[in-house]
């Protein structure tokens, strides 16, 4: 299976000009003191990346290489809820994610434009979610493993719902511009990703992630509603692995 190098270079990588615009939007989102403005800037960044990927797919750009695999380290503690967040992001952006539970290494399979969006969002939303989890309270209950596990499970689930709604809106807008012929193009890319997944990982098992603390689940759901979906610039980055 092909693997993108740690700098994200390779066939079909996102346009540098678009990435510059996205990073500028994210930097403004981080620096503003107005939450509504930050939300709008972050959402615009996500929309720009998603629409860029759809437009390139319609034009046939970046499709020669096909879907590829990018590996990321899902660091403990709470590796499984963190991977659930990555899975939600991958599905919302036409990718799939697989976790090696022995090494806590995830592989995101998809086209490079979509993978770039997944990584930008995962970096930001994981930082936002972890910060919110740690700020949820100082009592022994809110510091318990059960509370924090439930918090992150709910956070990932709700983020997935929000992203699917945003992705559907972006596709609808693109269909208005490109016409109905866009839908078979996107579907063919989904099929290509599924085929690559089956080829690279023929013996997959479904992973179960549990949550047993109702208060933690409710707090995580609320934190996801407050999260900035475009991803703000954060200090640090997700660790990619070389093969």
PDB file of C-alpha atoms in Angstrom, residues 100-203:
ATOM      1  CA  UNK A 100      -3.605  -1.441  14.933  1.00  0.00           C
ATOM      2  CA  UNK A 101      -4.533  -1.876  18.594  1.00  0.00           C
ATOM      3  CA  UNK A 102      -1.213  -3.519  19.475  1.00  0.00           C
ATOM      4  CA  UNK A 103       0.778  -0.426  18.473  1.00  0.00           C
ATOM      5  CA  UNK A 104      -1.921   2.294  18.633  1.00  0.00           C
ATOM      6  CA  UNK A 105      -1.132   3.155  15.018  1.00  0.00           C
ATOM      7  CA  UNK A 106      -3.958   4.272  12.733  1.00  0.00           C
ATOM      8  CA  UNK A 107      -3.966   4.207   8.939  1.00  0.00           C
ATOM      9  CA  UNK A 108      -6.161   6.725   7.114  1.00  0.00           C
ATOM     10  CA  UNK A 109      -6.977   5.590   3.576  1.00  0.00           C
ATOM     11  CA  UNK A 110      -8.173   8.161   1.083  1.00  0.00           C
ATOM     12  CA  UNK A 111      -7.209  10.645  -1.598  1.00  0.00           C
ATOM     13  CA  UNK A 112      -4.527  13.184  -0.549  1.00  0.00           C
ATOM     14  CA  UNK A 113      -6.831  16.220  -0.509  1.00  0.00           C
ATOM     15  CA  UNK A 114      -9.261  14.446   1.802  1.00  0.00           C
ATOM     16  CA  UNK A 115      -6.480  13.087   4.012  1.00  0.00           C
ATOM     17  CA  UNK A 116      -5.140  16.612   4.488  1.00  0.00           C
ATOM     18  CA  UNK A 117      -8.542  17.781   5.705  1.00  0.00           C
ATOM     19  CA  UNK A 118      -8.791  14.832   8.110  1.00  0.00           C
ATOM     20  CA  UNK A 119      -5.401  15.567   9.628  1.00  0.00           C
ATOM     21  CA  UNK A 120      -6.023  19.298  10.026  1.00  0.00           C
ATOM     22  CA  UNK A 121      -9.342  18.629  11.747  1.00  0.00           C
ATOM     23  CA  UNK A 122      -8.044  15.784  13.910  1.00  0.00           C
ATOM     24  CA  UNK A 123      -5.144  17.868  15.220  1.00  0.00           C
ATOM     25  CA  UNK A 124      -7.397  20.765  16.190  1.00  0.00           C
ATOM     26  CA  UNK A 125     -10.431  18.872  17.457  1.00  0.00           C
ATOM     27  CA  UNK A 126      -8.349  16.480  19.548  1.00  0.00           C
ATOM     28  CA  UNK A 127      -6.653  19.416  21.269  1.00  0.00           C
ATOM     29  CA  UNK A 128     -10.003  21.157  21.795  1.00  0.00           C
ATOM     30  CA  UNK A 129     -11.625  17.995  23.138  1.00  0.00           C
ATOM     31  CA  UNK A 130      -8.762  17.149  25.485  1.00  0.00           C
ATOM     32  CA  UNK A 131      -8.688  20.698  26.832  1.00  0.00           C
ATOM     33  CA  UNK A 132     -12.451  20.650  27.424  1.00  0.00           C
ATOM     34  CA  UNK A 133     -12.198  17.259  29.129  1.00  0.00           C
ATOM     35  CA  UNK A 134      -9.533  18.507  31.535  1.00  0.00           C
ATOM     36  CA  UNK A 135     -11.572  21.648  32.272  1.00  0.00           C
ATOM     37  CA  UNK A 136     -14.798  19.734  32.900  1.00  0.00           C
ATOM     38  CA  UNK A 137     -14.298  19.861  36.650  1.00  0.00           C
ATOM     39  CA  UNK A 138     -11.963  19.194  39.546  1.00  0.00           C
ATOM     40  CA  UNK A 139     -14.008  16.646  41.486  1.00  0.00           C
ATOM     41  CA  UNK A 140     -12.849  13.069  41.791  1.00  0.00           C
ATOM     42  CA  UNK A 141     -15.689  11.986  39.511  1.00  0.00           C
ATOM     43  CA  UNK A 142     -14.772  14.308  36.635  1.00  0.00           C
ATOM     44  CA  UNK A 143     -11.163  13.152  36.911  1.00  0.00           C
ATOM     45  CA  UNK A 144     -12.120   9.478  36.824  1.00  0.00           C
ATOM     46  CA  UNK A 145     -11.269   7.269  33.876  1.00  0.00           C
ATOM     47  CA  UNK A 146     -14.948   6.374  33.336  1.00  0.00           C
ATOM     48  CA  UNK A 147     -15.952  10.055  33.114  1.00  0.00           C
ATOM     49  CA  UNK A 148     -13.174  10.938  30.700  1.00  0.00           C
ATOM     50  CA  UNK A 149     -13.739   7.869  28.545  1.00  0.00           C
ATOM     51  CA  UNK A 150     -17.448   8.718  28.246  1.00  0.00           C
ATOM     52  CA  UNK A 151     -16.607  12.367  27.591  1.00  0.00           C
ATOM     53  CA  UNK A 152     -14.390  11.554  24.612  1.00  0.00           C
ATOM     54  CA  UNK A 153     -16.786   8.937  23.210  1.00  0.00           C
ATOM     55  CA  UNK A 154     -19.649  11.447  23.210  1.00  0.00           C
ATOM     56  CA  UNK A 155     -17.391  14.180  21.872  1.00  0.00           C
ATOM     57  CA  UNK A 156     -16.349  12.026  18.907  1.00  0.00           C
ATOM     58  CA  UNK A 157     -19.907  10.931  18.166  1.00  0.00           C
ATOM     59  CA  UNK A 158     -21.325  14.456  18.190  1.00  0.00           C
ATOM     60  CA  UNK A 159     -18.435  15.843  16.125  1.00  0.00           C
ATOM     61  CA  UNK A 160     -19.207  13.150  13.554  1.00  0.00           C
ATOM     62  CA  UNK A 161     -22.842  14.265  13.372  1.00  0.00           C
ATOM     63  CA  UNK A 162     -21.840  17.898  12.857  1.00  0.00           C
ATOM     64  CA  UNK A 163     -19.286  17.026  10.191  1.00  0.00           C
ATOM     65  CA  UNK A 164     -21.704  14.869   8.225  1.00  0.00           C
ATOM     66  CA  UNK A 165     -24.165  17.764   8.151  1.00  0.00           C
ATOM     67  CA  UNK A 166     -21.442  20.156   6.993  1.00  0.00           C
ATOM     68  CA  UNK A 167     -20.198  17.732   4.337  1.00  0.00           C
ATOM     69  CA  UNK A 168     -23.701  17.224   2.958  1.00  0.00           C
ATOM     70  CA  UNK A 169     -24.140  20.989   2.644  1.00  0.00           C
ATOM     71  CA  UNK A 170     -20.836  21.323   0.796  1.00  0.00           C
ATOM     72  CA  UNK A 171     -21.739  18.553  -1.643  1.00  0.00           C
ATOM     73  CA  UNK A 172     -25.158  20.114  -2.282  1.00  0.00           C
ATOM     74  CA  UNK A 173     -23.514  23.438  -3.086  1.00  0.00           C
ATOM     75  CA  UNK A 174     -21.010  21.751  -5.401  1.00  0.00           C
ATOM     76  CA  UNK A 175     -23.803  19.899  -7.219  1.00  0.00           C
ATOM     77  CA  UNK A 176     -25.499  23.217  -7.906  1.00  0.00           C
ATOM     78  CA  UNK A 177     -22.285  24.426  -9.552  1.00  0.00           C
ATOM     79  CA  UNK A 178     -21.122  21.270 -11.339  1.00  0.00           C
ATOM     80  CA  UNK A 179     -24.428  19.503 -11.933  1.00  0.00           C
ATOM     81  CA  UNK A 180     -25.596  15.990 -11.080  1.00  0.00           C
ATOM     82  CA  UNK A 181     -22.579  14.460 -12.859  1.00  0.00           C
ATOM     83  CA  UNK A 182     -20.566  15.252  -9.732  1.00  0.00           C
ATOM     84  CA  UNK A 183     -22.301  12.505  -7.748  1.00  0.00           C
ATOM     85  CA  UNK A 184     -20.941   9.548  -9.795  1.00  0.00           C
ATOM     86  CA  UNK A 185     -17.457  11.064  -9.532  1.00  0.00           C
ATOM     87  CA  UNK A 186     -17.645  11.181  -5.742  1.00  0.00           C
ATOM     88  CA  UNK A 187     -19.143   7.710  -5.642  1.00  0.00           C
ATOM     89  CA  UNK A 188     -16.314   6.304  -7.766  1.00  0.00           C
ATOM     90  CA  UNK A 189     -13.807   7.748  -5.319  1.00  0.00           C
ATOM     91  CA  UNK A 190     -15.666   6.165  -2.410  1.00  0.00           C
ATOM     92  CA  UNK A 191     -15.522   2.807  -4.189  1.00  0.00           C
ATOM     93  CA  UNK A 192     -11.792   3.245  -4.835  1.00  0.00           C
ATOM     94  CA  UNK A 193     -11.207   3.929  -1.131  1.00  0.00           C
ATOM     95  CA  UNK A 194     -13.245   0.871  -0.111  1.00  0.00           C
ATOM     96  CA  UNK A 195     -11.310  -1.288  -2.596  1.00  0.00           C
ATOM     97  CA  UNK A 196      -7.980  -0.043  -1.238  1.00  0.00           C
ATOM     98  CA  UNK A 197      -9.183  -0.720   2.304  1.00  0.00           C
ATOM     99  CA  UNK A 198     -10.157  -4.292   1.436  1.00  0.00           C
ATOM    100  CA  UNK A 199      -6.860  -4.872  -0.362  1.00  0.00           C
ATOM    101  CA  UNK A 200      -4.651  -3.455   2.378  1.00  0.00           C
ATOM    102  CA  UNK A 201      -6.618  -4.867   5.337  1.00  0.00           C
ATOM    103  CA  UNK A 202      -8.496  -8.014   4.265  1.00  0.00           C
ATOM    104  CA  UNK A 203      -9.114  -9.283   7.816  1.00  0.00           C
TER     105      UNK A 203
END
